[in-house]
Structure formats: structure tokens, C-alpha cells
Short mmCIF file of C-alpha atoms in Angstrom, two decimals:
data_model
loop_
_atom_site.label_atom_id
_atom_site.label_comp_id
_atom_site.label_asym_id
_atom_site.label_seq_id
_atom_site.Cartn_x
_atom_site.Cartn_y
_atom_site.Cartn_z
CA UNK G 362 108.58 101.71 123.18
CA UNK G 363 106.63 104.88 125.28
CA UNK G 364 104.11 107.10 124.93
CA UNK G 365 100.43 107.45 126.37
CA UNK G 366 97.33 106.70 124.01
CA UNK G 367 96.09 108.79 121.66
CA UNK G 368 94.32 111.74 123.60
CA UNK G 369 91.60 113.77 122.89
CA UNK G 370 91.43 116.20 119.89
CA UNK G 371 93.70 118.83 119.48
CA UNK G 372 96.46 117.02 121.24
CA UNK G 373 99.85 117.16 119.36
CA UNK G 374 101.76 113.56 119.19
CA UNK G 375 104.81 113.08 117.48
CA UNK G 376 105.88 110.08 116.61
CA UNK G 377 109.86 110.33 115.96
CA UNK G 378 112.26 107.36 115.68
CA UNK G 379 111.07 104.59 113.27
CA UNK G 380 109.93 104.42 109.35
CA UNK G 381 106.55 106.11 108.21
CA UNK G 382 105.05 104.83 104.92
CA UNK G 383 104.53 107.91 103.11
CA UNK G 384 104.51 108.70 98.99
CA UNK G 385 105.08 112.09 100.06
CA UNK G 386 108.48 111.23 101.98
CA UNK G 387 109.79 107.79 101.38
CA UNK G 388 112.37 108.34 104.03
CA UNK G 389 110.71 109.53 106.05
CA UNK G 390 111.01 108.38 110.30
CA UNK G 391 108.74 110.99 112.19
CA UNK G 392 105.32 112.06 112.06
CA UNK G 393 102.99 114.73 114.28
CA UNK G 394 99.38 114.55 114.93
CA UNK G 395 97.16 117.43 115.79
CA UNK G 396 94.33 115.74 117.19
CA UNK G 397 92.56 114.10 114.42
CA UNK G 398 94.52 115.14 111.07
CA UNK G 399 98.25 114.47 110.70
CA UNK G 400 100.22 117.88 110.83
CA UNK G 401 103.56 117.01 109.40
CA UNK G 402 105.39 113.72 108.36
CA UNK G 403 109.68 114.54 108.20
CA UNK G 404 113.03 113.40 108.95
CA UNK G 405 114.49 112.77 112.84
CA UNK G 406 116.52 115.97 112.26
CA UNK G 407 113.41 118.06 111.77
CA UNK G 408 111.49 116.17 114.24
CA UNK G 409 114.14 117.30 116.94
CA UNK G 410 113.74 121.07 115.96
CA UNK G 411 110.04 120.75 116.16
CA UNK G 412 109.61 119.20 119.15
CA UNK G 413 108.57 121.07 122.11
CA UNK G 414 107.20 120.59 125.61
CA UNK G 415 103.17 120.61 124.38
CA UNK G 416 103.82 117.55 122.32
CA UNK G 417 103.35 113.96 124.15
CA UNK G 418 106.40 112.33 121.93
CA UNK G 419 106.20 108.43 121.26
CA UNK G 420 109.37 106.79 120.50
CA UNK G 421 109.02 103.97 117.69
CA UNK G 422 112.22 102.31 118.64
CA UNK G 423 111.97 101.34 114.84
CA UNK G 424 108.25 100.55 114.72
CA UNK G 425 106.31 100.99 111.19
CA UNK G 426 103.86 103.68 110.94
CA UNK G 427 101.34 102.76 108.21
CA UNK G 428 98.03 103.97 106.93
CA UNK G 429 95.24 101.71 108.54
CA UNK G 430 93.69 99.08 106.25
CA UNK G 431 90.36 98.56 105.07
CA UNK G 432 88.83 95.44 104.99
CA UNK G 433 86.78 95.87 101.39
CA UNK G 434 84.78 92.31 102.34
CA UNK G 435 83.45 91.82 105.87
CA UNK G 436 80.64 90.16 107.48
CA UNK G 437 81.29 91.25 111.02
CA UNK G 438 78.85 89.25 112.89
CA UNK G 439 79.43 85.99 111.56
CA UNK G 440 83.23 86.77 112.39
CA UNK G 441 82.34 86.98 116.03
CA UNK G 442 80.35 84.46 115.75
CA UNK G 443 83.64 82.15 114.53
CA UNK G 444 85.73 83.65 116.99
CA UNK G 445 83.90 81.82 120.15
CA UNK G 446 82.41 78.56 118.14
CA UNK G 447 83.87 75.41 116.93
CA UNK G 448 86.53 76.39 114.45
CA UNK G 449 87.25 73.43 111.74
CA UNK G 450 89.86 75.32 110.01
CA UNK G 451 93.04 73.33 110.86
CA UNK G 452 91.16 69.74 110.06
CA UNK G 453 93.15 67.73 107.85
CA UNK G 454 90.62 64.73 107.41
CA UNK G 455 86.81 64.24 107.62
CA UNK G 456 87.92 61.62 110.74
CA UNK G 457 89.83 64.43 112.26
CA UNK G 458 86.24 67.10 111.81
CA UNK G 459 83.92 64.21 113.27
CA UNK G 460 86.66 63.88 116.24
CA UNK G 461 86.46 67.60 116.85
CA UNK G 462 82.79 67.57 116.80
CA UNK G 463 82.46 64.52 119.27
CA UNK G 464 85.09 66.41 121.53
CA UNK G 465 83.05 69.21 121.45
CA UNK G 466 80.01 67.92 121.85
CA UNK G 467 81.10 66.26 125.20
CA UNK G 468 81.52 69.08 127.22
CA UNK G 469 78.74 71.38 125.51
CA UNK G 470 74.87 70.97 125.22
CA UNK G 471 72.32 72.42 122.68
CA UNK G 472 73.21 73.11 118.90
CA UNK G 473 76.53 72.73 117.89
CA UNK G 474 77.68 75.45 115.65
CA UNK G 475 81.52 75.03 113.60
CA UNK G 476 82.86 76.70 110.49
CA UNK G 477 85.71 76.67 108.17
CA UNK G 478 85.93 73.39 107.31
CA UNK G 479 87.37 72.69 103.72
CA UNK G 480 87.01 69.03 102.44
CA UNK G 481 89.26 70.22 99.02
CA UNK G 482 92.20 69.60 101.56
CA UNK G 483 91.33 66.42 102.89
CA UNK G 484 92.32 62.81 101.55
CA UNK G 485 88.95 62.26 101.37
CA UNK G 486 87.30 64.86 99.13
CA UNK G 487 83.73 64.99 100.58
CA UNK G 488 81.74 66.14 103.07
CA UNK G 489 80.56 64.51 106.43
CA UNK G 490 76.79 62.91 105.92
CA UNK G 491 73.69 63.60 108.46
CA UNK G 492 74.54 60.18 109.81
CA UNK G 493 78.10 60.65 110.49
CA UNK G 494 77.66 63.81 112.31
CA UNK G 495 74.17 62.26 114.27
CA UNK G 496 77.18 59.44 115.51
CA UNK G 497 79.64 62.18 116.31
CA UNK G 498 77.59 64.70 118.33
CA UNK G 499 75.48 62.17 119.88
CA UNK G 500 72.27 62.49 117.81
CA UNK G 501 72.64 66.76 118.50
CA UNK G 502 71.39 69.35 116.15
CA UNK G 503 74.80 70.29 114.43
CA UNK G 504 75.18 73.02 111.58
CA UNK G 505 78.90 73.39 110.15
CA UNK G 506 79.31 76.27 107.66
CA UNK G 507 82.06 75.21 105.03
CA UNK G 508 84.74 77.74 104.48
CA UNK G 509 82.96 79.60 101.42
CA UNK G 510 80.01 80.13 103.72
CA UNK G 511 77.42 79.28 100.94
CA UNK G 512 76.77 75.72 102.22
CA UNK G 513 77.23 73.64 105.09
CA UNK G 514 77.17 70.22 106.46
CA UNK G 515 74.34 69.26 108.90
CA UNK G 516 73.35 66.26 111.23
CA UNK G 517 70.35 64.04 110.88
CA UNK G 518 68.69 65.61 113.57
CA UNK G 519 68.65 69.27 112.25
CA UNK G 520 67.41 68.04 109.16
CA UNK G 521 64.66 66.04 110.79
CA UNK G 522 63.65 69.40 112.71
CA UNK G 523 63.68 71.62 109.67
CA UNK G 524 62.32 69.24 107.37
CA UNK G 525 65.67 69.59 105.24
CA UNK G 526 64.85 66.70 103.05
CA UNK G 527 62.23 68.74 101.44
CA UNK G 528 64.49 71.74 100.43
CA UNK G 529 66.27 71.93 96.92
CA UNK G 530 69.82 71.59 97.88
CA UNK G 531 69.81 69.03 100.20
CA UNK G 532 72.46 65.94 99.60
CA UNK G 533 73.11 63.64 102.10
CA UNK G 534 73.45 66.09 105.20
CA UNK G 535 75.71 68.73 102.41
CA UNK G 536 73.36 71.56 101.56
CA UNK G 537 73.13 74.39 99.55
CA UNK G 538 71.09 76.92 97.94
CA UNK G 539 67.58 76.33 99.56
CA UNK G 540 68.13 74.02 101.85
CA UNK G 541 70.95 75.79 102.77
CA UNK G 542 69.30 79.29 103.75
CA UNK G 543 66.73 77.14 105.80
CA UNK G 544 69.25 75.63 107.89
CA UNK G 545 71.52 78.96 108.21
CA UNK G 546 68.69 80.77 109.53
CA UNK G 547 68.19 78.58 112.80
CA UNK G 548 72.17 78.74 112.77
CA UNK G 549 71.66 81.98 112.93
CA UNK G 550 68.95 82.60 115.11
CA UNK G 551 70.93 84.39 118.38
CA UNK G 552 69.21 87.04 120.32
CA UNK G 553 70.05 90.74 119.52
CA UNK G 554 71.84 91.01 122.37
CA UNK G 555 74.39 88.00 121.91
CA UNK G 556 74.85 89.25 117.98
CA UNK G 557 75.91 92.23 119.54
CA UNK G 558 78.91 90.90 121.62
CA UNK G 559 79.30 89.38 118.56
CA UNK G 560 80.04 92.38 116.49
CA UNK G 561 81.85 94.18 119.11
CA UNK G 562 84.63 90.82 119.52
CA UNK G 563 84.88 91.24 115.71
CA UNK G 564 85.23 95.07 115.48
CA UNK G 565 87.58 94.34 118.23
CA UNK G 566 89.79 91.79 116.73
CA UNK G 567 89.93 93.66 113.36
CA UNK G 568 91.38 96.87 115.72
CA UNK G 569 93.97 94.62 116.94
CA UNK G 570 94.92 93.28 113.25
CA UNK G 571 95.45 97.34 112.45
CA UNK G 572 92.09 97.93 110.50
CA UNK G 573 90.40 101.27 110.54
CA UNK G 574 87.33 100.48 108.62
CA UNK G 575 85.13 96.83 107.70
CA UNK G 576 83.04 97.34 104.40
CA UNK G 577 80.16 95.46 106.15
CA UNK G 578 78.67 92.67 103.58
CA UNK G 579 75.18 92.34 105.21
CA UNK G 580 72.00 90.58 103.45
CA UNK G 581 68.84 89.22 103.96
CA UNK G 582 70.01 85.57 103.43
CA UNK G 583 72.60 85.80 105.83
CA UNK G 584 71.30 88.16 108.71
CA UNK G 585 67.98 90.31 109.20
CA UNK G 586 68.35 94.31 108.79
CA UNK G 587 68.48 95.16 112.27
CA UNK G 588 71.54 92.68 112.48
CA UNK G 589 72.66 95.79 110.11
CA UNK G 590 71.04 98.51 112.36
CA UNK G 591 72.18 97.21 115.56
CA UNK G 592 75.79 97.30 113.95
CA UNK G 593 75.86 100.74 112.79
CA UNK G 594 74.98 101.67 116.05
CA UNK G 595 78.77 100.98 117.37
CA UNK G 596 80.86 103.16 115.45
CA UNK G 597 80.76 106.89 115.02
CA UNK G 598 82.66 109.74 116.80
CA UNK G 599 79.88 109.78 119.85
CA UNK G 600 80.12 106.22 120.68
CA UNK G 601 81.96 105.20 124.15
CA UNK G 602 84.05 102.97 122.45
CA UNK G 603 86.39 103.62 119.60
CA UNK G 604 85.82 100.95 116.80
CA UNK G 605 86.69 100.40 113.44
CA UNK G 606 84.77 102.19 111.05
CA UNK G 607 81.76 100.33 109.68
CA UNK G 608 81.01 101.04 105.57
CA UNK G 609 77.84 99.51 105.28
CA UNK G 610 76.22 97.47 102.63
CA UNK G 611 72.95 95.63 102.09
CA UNK G 612 72.55 92.78 99.45
CA UNK G 613 68.74 93.15 98.30
CA UNK G 614 67.34 93.50 95.31
CA UNK G 615 64.77 96.23 94.28
CA UNK G 616 62.49 96.39 91.41
CA UNK G 617 60.38 100.30 92.27
CA UNK G 618 61.97 102.84 93.65
CA UNK G 619 59.41 102.76 96.36
CA UNK G 620 61.57 99.59 97.76
CA UNK G 621 64.93 101.51 97.54
CA UNK G 622 63.35 104.52 99.73
CA UNK G 623 61.85 102.32 102.08
CA UNK G 624 65.42 100.23 102.57
CA UNK G 625 67.08 104.22 102.60
CA UNK G 626 64.69 105.14 105.50
CA UNK G 627 64.82 102.02 107.53
CA UNK G 628 68.86 102.21 107.29
CA UNK G 629 68.76 105.85 108.58
CA UNK G 630 70.33 107.17 105.25
CA UNK G 631 73.95 105.49 105.85
CA UNK G 632 73.72 102.78 103.45
CA UNK G 633 76.15 103.19 100.64
CA UNK G 634 74.57 100.85 98.09
CA UNK G 635 72.74 97.94 98.01
CA UNK G 636 75.83 96.04 96.69
CA UNK G 637 77.86 93.04 98.41
CA UNK G 638 76.47 90.08 98.68
CA UNK G 639 73.32 90.26 96.25
CA UNK G 640 74.31 86.67 94.51
CA UNK G 641 74.35 86.43 91.07
CA UNK G 642 75.55 82.70 91.51
CA UNK G 643 77.18 80.88 94.45
CA UNK G 644 80.46 79.67 95.39
CA UNK G 645 83.11 77.21 93.79
CA UNK G 646 83.41 74.73 96.86
CA UNK G 647 79.32 74.39 96.99
CA UNK G 648 79.79 74.20 92.96
CA UNK G 649 76.91 76.63 92.53
CA UNK G 650 79.72 79.21 91.63
CA UNK G 651 77.99 79.87 87.72
CA UNK G 652 80.27 78.82 84.99
CA UNK G 653 80.30 79.16 81.14
CA UNK G 654 81.37 75.11 81.28
CA UNK G 655 80.96 72.17 83.32
CA UNK G 656 82.89 71.65 86.51
CA UNK G 657 85.56 69.34 86.04
CA UNK G 658 84.94 66.92 89.11
CA UNK G 659 80.97 67.47 88.32
CA UNK G 660 80.52 67.43 84.47
CA UNK G 661 76.90 67.58 85.19
CA UNK G 662 76.22 70.88 86.25
CA UNK G 663 77.60 74.57 85.54
CA UNK G 664 76.64 76.14 88.78
CA UNK G 665 73.28 77.89 89.71
CA UNK G 666 72.23 81.21 88.36
CA UNK G 667 70.37 83.27 91.13
CA UNK G 668 69.38 86.34 89.14
CA UNK G 669 68.80 87.02 85.28
CA UNK G 670 69.96 90.10 83.28
CA UNK G 671 66.77 91.93 83.31
CA UNK G 672 67.23 91.87 87.34
CA UNK G 673 70.57 92.94 87.63
CA UNK G 674 70.37 95.58 84.89
CA UNK G 675 67.13 97.06 87.03
CA UNK G 676 68.59 96.87 90.11
CA UNK G 677 71.69 98.66 88.68
CA UNK G 678 69.39 101.37 87.01
CA UNK G 679 67.46 102.05 90.13
CA UNK G 680 70.70 102.44 92.05
CA UNK G 681 72.43 104.72 89.73
CA UNK G 682 69.04 107.16 89.75
CA UNK G 683 69.00 107.25 93.61
CA UNK G 684 72.79 108.13 93.64
CA UNK G 685 73.87 104.94 95.47
CA UNK G 686 76.48 102.12 95.00
CA UNK G 687 75.09 98.89 93.33
CA UNK G 688 76.77 95.61 92.95
CA UNK G 689 76.83 92.27 92.95
CA UNK G 690 78.27 88.52 94.62
CA UNK G 691 79.63 87.31 91.01
CA UNK G 692 82.28 84.81 90.90
CA UNK G 693 82.10 82.46 87.88
CA UNK G 694 82.38 83.25 84.16
CA UNK G 695 78.75 82.78 82.94
CA UNK G 696 77.86 85.07 86.49
CA UNK G 697 80.32 87.77 85.11
CA UNK G 698 78.55 87.87 81.90
CA UNK G 699 75.17 88.44 83.72
CA UNK G 700 76.66 91.13 85.67
CA UNK G 701 77.84 92.86 82.41
CA UNK G 702 74.89 92.43 80.99
CA UNK G 703 73.20 93.97 83.80
CA UNK G 704 75.28 96.78 83.26
CA UNK G 705 74.42 97.09 79.48
CA UNK G 706 70.73 96.89 80.20
CA UNK G 707 71.32 100.10 83.06
CA UNK G 708 73.44 102.30 80.54
CA UNK G 709 70.59 101.89 77.96
CA UNK G 710 68.03 102.77 80.97
CA UNK G 711 70.16 105.82 82.12
CA UNK G 712 72.86 106.35 79.78
CA UNK G 713 76.44 105.37 80.50
CA UNK G 714 78.06 108.31 81.95
CA UNK G 715 75.55 108.25 84.79
CA UNK G 716 76.41 104.43 85.01
CA UNK G 717 80.34 105.31 85.21
CA UNK G 718 79.60 107.83 87.62
CA UNK G 719 77.33 105.59 90.13
CA UNK G 720 80.66 103.73 90.54
CA UNK G 721 78.96 100.59 91.03
CA UNK G 722 80.95 97.55 92.67
CA UNK G 723 81.70 93.64 92.36
CA UNK G 724 82.98 91.30 94.93
CA UNK G 725 84.95 88.38 93.85
CA UNK G 726 84.58 88.41 90.18
CA UNK G 727 86.87 85.41 90.50
CA UNK G 728 87.19 84.42 86.94
CA UNK G 729 87.35 87.14 84.44
CA UNK G 730 88.57 87.19 81.03
CA UNK G 731 90.13 90.25 79.03
CA UNK G 732 86.79 91.41 77.28
CA UNK G 733 85.17 91.43 81.04
CA UNK G 734 88.12 93.75 81.95
CA UNK G 735 87.43 96.14 79.45
CA UNK G 736 83.46 96.37 80.06
CA UNK G 737 84.04 96.36 84.06
CA UNK G 738 86.54 99.52 82.73
CA UNK G 739 84.29 100.89 80.30
CA UNK G 740 81.70 101.06 82.65
CA UNK G 741 83.67 102.47 85.79
CA UNK G 742 82.98 99.55 88.00
CA UNK G 743 85.22 98.66 91.31
CA UNK G 744 86.06 95.19 91.72
CA UNK G 745 86.59 93.83 95.58
CA UNK G 746 89.32 90.90 95.37
CA UNK G 747 90.22 88.64 97.79
CA UNK G 748 94.07 87.52 97.11
CA UNK G 749 93.78 84.91 99.89
CA UNK G 750 91.49 83.11 97.70
CA UNK G 751 94.13 82.06 95.68
CA UNK G 752 96.95 80.88 98.46
CA UNK G 753 94.14 78.94 99.66
CA UNK G 754 92.67 77.31 96.96
CA UNK G 755 94.93 78.08 93.43
CA UNK G 756 97.85 76.14 94.19
CA UNK G 757 98.04 72.42 91.73
CA UNK G 758 96.01 70.10 93.29
CA UNK G 759 93.91 72.88 95.43
CA UNK G 760 90.63 73.45 95.22
CA UNK G 761 90.29 75.74 91.88
CA UNK G 762 92.32 72.94 89.79
CA UNK G 763 89.88 70.22 91.53
CA UNK G 764 86.64 72.39 90.23
CA UNK G 765 88.18 73.83 87.29
CA UNK G 766 91.23 72.29 85.70
CA UNK G 767 93.03 74.35 83.72
CA UNK G 768 91.23 77.39 84.33
CA UNK G 769 92.31 78.00 87.25
CA UNK G 770 95.21 79.33 86.32
CA UNK G 771 92.60 82.49 84.86
CA UNK G 772 91.68 83.44 88.62
CA UNK G 773 91.60 86.19 90.93
CA UNK G 774 93.07 88.30 87.98
CA UNK G 775 94.43 91.33 90.05
CA UNK G 776 97.34 92.12 88.21
CA UNK G 777 95.40 92.34 84.83
CA UNK G 778 92.60 94.33 86.26
CA UNK G 779 94.90 97.17 87.84
CA UNK G 780 96.90 97.34 84.31
CA UNK G 781 93.83 97.76 82.78
CA UNK G 782 92.86 100.37 85.14
CA UNK G 783 89.98 98.96 87.10
CA UNK G 784 90.23 100.16 90.51
CA UNK G 785 90.66 97.28 92.98
CA UNK G 786 90.15 96.70 97.06
CA UNK G 787 91.38 93.66 98.88
CA UNK G 788 89.72 92.12 101.71
CA UNK G 789 89.08 88.57 103.47
CA UNK G 790 86.01 87.57 103.02
CA UNK G 791 86.26 86.99 106.84
CA UNK G 792 85.07 84.57 108.19
CA UNK G 793 85.99 82.75 104.80
CA UNK G 794 89.75 83.83 105.76
CA UNK G 795 91.14 84.89 108.65
CA UNK G 796 91.02 88.53 109.30
CA UNK G 797 94.42 89.41 108.52
CA UNK G 798 95.35 92.05 105.45
CA UNK G 799 99.40 91.37 105.76
CA UNK G 800 98.71 87.94 104.45
CA UNK G 801 96.36 89.35 102.09
CA UNK G 802 98.98 91.71 100.70
CA UNK G 803 101.45 88.48 100.73
CA UNK G 804 98.97 86.38 98.71
CA UNK G 805 98.90 89.65 95.99
CA UNK G 806 102.59 89.27 95.61
CA UNK G 807 102.86 85.49 95.64
CA UNK G 808 99.67 84.71 93.45
CA UNK G 809 99.72 81.07 91.83
CA UNK G 810 99.90 82.38 88.58
CA UNK G 811 103.01 84.41 88.20
CA UNK G 812 101.51 86.92 85.66
CA UNK G 813 98.86 88.18 88.33
CA UNK G 814 101.72 89.09 90.79
CA UNK G 815 101.52 92.38 91.54
CA UNK G 816 103.88 94.55 94.33
CA UNK G 817 103.92 94.94 97.48
CA UNK G 818 103.53 98.39 97.15
CA UNK G 819 100.05 98.04 94.51
CA UNK G 820 98.78 95.49 97.41
CA UNK G 821 99.16 97.26 100.17
CA UNK G 822 97.46 101.01 98.61
CA UNK G 823 94.79 98.20 97.60
CA UNK G 824 94.30 97.03 101.06
CA UNK G 825 94.36 100.72 102.30
CA UNK G 826 93.87 103.88 99.90
CA UNK G 827 91.66 101.82 97.49
CA UNK G 828 89.59 100.44 100.00
CA UNK G 829 87.89 103.74 100.88
CA UNK G 830 87.92 105.34 97.14
CA UNK G 831 85.97 101.46 96.69
CA UNK G 832 83.68 103.19 99.19
CA UNK G 833 83.18 106.16 97.41
CA UNK G 834 85.27 108.29 99.91
CA UNK G 835 85.37 111.72 98.81
CA UNK G 836 88.40 112.77 101.03
CA UNK G 837 91.35 112.04 99.30
CA UNK G 838 93.59 111.93 101.39
CA UNK G 839 92.20 108.97 102.97
CA UNK G 840 94.44 105.81 103.45
CA UNK G 841 97.93 108.19 102.92
CA UNK G 842 99.97 109.27 105.75
CA UNK G 843 100.69 113.04 104.40
CA UNK G 844 100.19 116.74 105.76
CA UNK G 845 96.35 117.20 106.38
CA UNK G 846 95.23 113.30 106.17
CA UNK G 847 92.87 112.04 108.49
CA UNK G 848 94.74 110.16 111.29
CA UNK G 849 93.95 106.76 110.34
CA UNK G 850 96.80 104.68 111.01
CA UNK G 851 98.49 101.36 112.54
CA UNK G 852 102.15 101.33 114.32
CA UNK G 853 103.81 97.38 113.51
CA UNK G 854 106.26 95.55 115.18
CA UNK G 855 108.77 94.29 112.00
CA UNK G 856 111.95 93.14 111.76
CA UNK G 857 112.84 94.09 108.34
CA UNK G 858 111.86 96.70 105.67
CA UNK G 859 112.31 96.36 102.23
CA UNK G 860 110.77 97.33 98.42
CA UNK G 861 109.24 94.34 96.58
CA UNK G 862 108.47 93.90 93.22
CA UNK G 863 106.44 91.37 91.61
CA UNK G 864 108.89 90.41 89.23
CA UNK G 865 109.43 86.64 89.33
CA UNK G 866 112.70 86.80 86.65
CA UNK G 867 115.03 89.85 89.47
CA UNK G 868 115.44 89.67 92.85
CA UNK G 869 111.69 89.85 94.66
CA UNK G 870 113.15 92.04 97.66
CA UNK G 871 115.42 94.51 98.42
CA UNK G 872 116.71 96.64 101.03
CA UNK G 873 117.93 99.51 98.31
CA UNK G 874 116.91 102.82 99.75
CA UNK G 875 117.43 104.22 96.57
CA UNK G 876 114.42 102.57 94.66
CA UNK G 877 112.67 105.77 96.24
CA UNK G 878 109.88 104.11 97.30
CA UNK G 879 108.48 103.71 100.93
CA UNK G 880 109.22 100.71 103.01
CA UNK G 881 106.73 97.44 103.94
CA UNK G 882 107.64 94.58 105.97
CA UNK G 883 109.41 91.80 104.90
CA UNK G 884 107.01 89.45 103.85
CA UNK G 885 108.57 86.45 102.62
CA UNK G 886 110.90 85.86 105.83
CA UNK G 887 108.04 84.23 108.27
CA UNK G 888 108.39 87.00 110.82
CA UNK G 889 105.13 88.68 111.00
CA UNK G 890 104.44 92.25 111.70
CA UNK G 891 102.56 92.60 115.07
CA UNK G 892 100.39 95.43 115.71
CA UNK G 893 101.29 97.67 118.24
CA UNK G 894 98.38 100.39 118.01
CA UNK G 895 95.64 101.56 115.74
CA UNK G 896 94.33 104.70 115.24
CA UNK G 897 91.39 106.10 113.39
CA UNK G 898 90.70 109.77 113.14
CA UNK G 899 92.64 110.42 115.95
CA UNK G 900 90.93 108.16 118.52
CA UNK G 901 92.76 104.86 119.82
CA UNK G 902 91.10 101.67 118.70
CA UNK G 903 93.40 99.11 119.70
CA UNK G 904 96.77 99.24 121.93
CA UNK G 905 99.04 95.79 122.43
CA UNK G 906 99.17 94.94 125.72
CA UNK G 907 102.77 95.62 126.05
CA UNK G 908 103.01 98.38 124.59
CA UNK G 909 103.54 101.23 127.49
#
């Protein structure tokens, strides 16, 4: 493939001899970009007729041009941190984790940081104890975040230093709730410049995955507000380096209009809302997601509720009045009950039409019944789902079945939400899951519950256009490749393009062009699409090393 990087505004670039994902022309093979705007999409024959010496011409050699991805739930600094600390996602047993800690300790000094372990996949089905981490690390301070980032395993050395045994949520080295908050604060105590390095690494990583925008879900219990301020200084048209756009949320509860105004001013008016990881409940991995019925593997608990309906309602009322999005992290069905009660209270205070117009959002919404879906539709709420959760934990014998038993069939109901008309945007919750949008599309297509599977096209829209809509984007051309749309797209090296359906009773994949549907990469053959170039608003964010 030949062609130069996307130049400055007003330069004409013609992409041709490939495939262009465009709902307006499902057979398009060429696209003309005029600076920061798509000027034309059409056929190869038409491209030949309009090509002239004023244009830079990129021969796609069969590559796919598709709208850039939006990841609707990201923790940028923590993603960057996970890229440079001990990765425990591949651990197959408790002893495997301890071996990795032991080997890492042999070549490092200071605090040992690690992430992404998941005991539900191990034969032991338990977290490491403080004593085991002391022995593996040589009595070093150790903080190992579980894959859901709502809990962690810590060494006895770190626990003694922070007196974690005195906090709610301490369990022999496994920490949740207040104990985890205390441990995470110290573990995340990097200096501001180092945090900037983490953020830059994370955004470059996102660009290399075809991502043009990330919904940053910052919150006080994750990092100080200055962290989000620094992140917001990295993106923008005047930045020295082109990076994915930040769609910023701050997960802090408010009770007064003065608190709202103070936060809006602190973030210089750039916040989209006080939403995201403002926790109504916790996680299934930590058994802190709030359930109506007890956990299958811990009948003595139904999880933890962090907010009351009155707190949620007041927060949504204030957000509605301020013209901002409100929203919460909610996973369990009892947590959803609290979120819905809050929506009703807000509607009583400001009126149901005003609540609908505010386009509030909920993150995860994993355990949602039909009645809840109807109320989400009634109040105009968008849902940010992570289909990769089902791929990781929804299989028989997986985390969902361990924690919930037969209730696992009611998790992550993407098809039910979409068929009811509830807007659904897709994300990764990285670093909980790898930032890999195509794996999210695949997970939505192959949901463990066949009734909740969706087409690849629906999942792709959920990871592109729907991400912009959920963030309140007013330019309805965003997330599309059509004349007049912003030039935000990615080039993909693909082995095969297909049309996919969610019906398990028929062939799932088809190469028949008569479907009249834009083609997407085949995701069932083991050949992963490879990003060659990412462009946002006409600025190149990423170029593969082998792209001339």
C-alpha cells in the first residue's frame, strides 16, 4: 500500500481499490477526503473519473476503510499503567500468579504492581493470601488488582504499612470496599508527570486499535481530579501530537447546585457529565454487585449498595437542571432497582420530559430484566455495555455461573435492549478487558445466550456511531462514512469481508453481495483485522510501521 500521511487541512486524499464501509453505498470501494471532511464515497469507476493531479492517492490494495471506533468506557491512566506493570491476565492458577510475582520481585525494587488476575479461571478458585504474597515477594509491598478493578490482593507488608486490617473489606489479603480504596490510593500514587506518561501510552495504544475517541470514566476513588485535567490537556486540534478524542466524565456524587458549578468550573466546562463510575454497587468478581437474591457461592451476602435512591434521584435532578448527563456504574439487579428509583424521583422533581431530554447513561447494567428495560426506554437512558464481559465470564462454569447460577442467562442483554429501543454503546472497561473493539463486536455476535446475540452490523454501530450519540454528540454524521461527515476512520488489513446475522439457525456468515449490507471483516476464522492507519478529524493518529 502506498500513500503519505494525512496532511494538513484542505488537502485532497483519494482512497481507492479497497472496500469502504458506508451505509449510503454498501458497494463503495473509494473515498475522497477534503481536509477534515469526507467529500465523496463511491465506486472504483467513479474514482477514476474524478482523480486528478491535485490529489494524494492511496491505493488500498483491498483494505477496508471503516468509521473509527469509540470505546465508551475507558480508564486511560490505569490502562497506561497496566501496559508497563505486571500483567497477570494469563495466569492459569494461583501458583502461576505467585511464580510471576516471585520472578518479577527478583529483578525489581520497591512497590510491586500487577493487574488483571481472575481466580474464577483457576482450579483453586481463590485469591492469594497476604502471607503467600509476602513469601513470593520477599516481604515487599504488593498490590495486585483483580480483573474487575473493584478489589485486589495485597501483601502483609503493604497491609501493615496501611493498617488495612482496620478497614471494612479486609479478608486475609483480599481487599474490597474501604480496604481496597485505601490500598488503591497508595498503589496509584504516581507523580503527575509519570501519570502523563501513562496517559500518552494509553492513547497511542488506543489509536493503534482504530479508536478515534474514548469515554474517560474518571472518579475520585480512582484518581485525583487533576489526573483528568491533565488528560484533557493532551487532546484537541492544537495539541502537538494527534491523539484520540477524550469524552470526559467525572463520577462524583453531588447534592447541591453549588457543588455542580464548582466541578464544572474546575474542569473548565469540558465535562459531558457527572456520570460513569459513580458506583451504585460494586462488581460480581468482588461479590459487591448488589443483588436481589444472595450469591450462589456466598449465600450469606447480596453484595453492597453504595448509594440510596434519594441520593441517586437528587444527583440526576441536579444534572438535568444543569444540562449535563448524569449516570452511574450499576451491575446487579438490586443496583438497577436503585438507579430506576432515582430516575423516578428525578422525574417527580423536574418532570419526565426533562429527564428524557437529558440523555442520562448507565454503565454496565449487566443484570437487567424486562421491566427495567422498559423503564430505561421510558426515561431515555443510554446503556454502555461491555460485551467482552460475557466472552470472558459468561460461558458454562465461568464467573457468572459461579456467582449467580442460572441467573447468568440474564446477563448483558444487548439484543433485548436494542430490540426495545434502548440506545446501547459498547466499550471495554479497559484495563478490565483489553482495548480491542473487534473482539467486542465478536463477543456481541457470539453471546453465550443465543437470544441475546446481535448482528455484526448492530455491534459495529454500537462501537462507532452509538458511542458518539451516548456522549451527546450533536453532529449526526459522526461515526459514518458519507459525504459531509467528519474524516474519522481507520484502515484495516483484512483477510475476508462478509455479512453476518445473529440467527443461530442459519449460516451466520455470508459473502453474498445481494444482501445490500456494508461488509465487515469475518470474525469467525481466526484472522484478526490489523489496523494500518487511524485518522480523526483529518489528522493521522496512527500509522502501521509497514505502511509506506
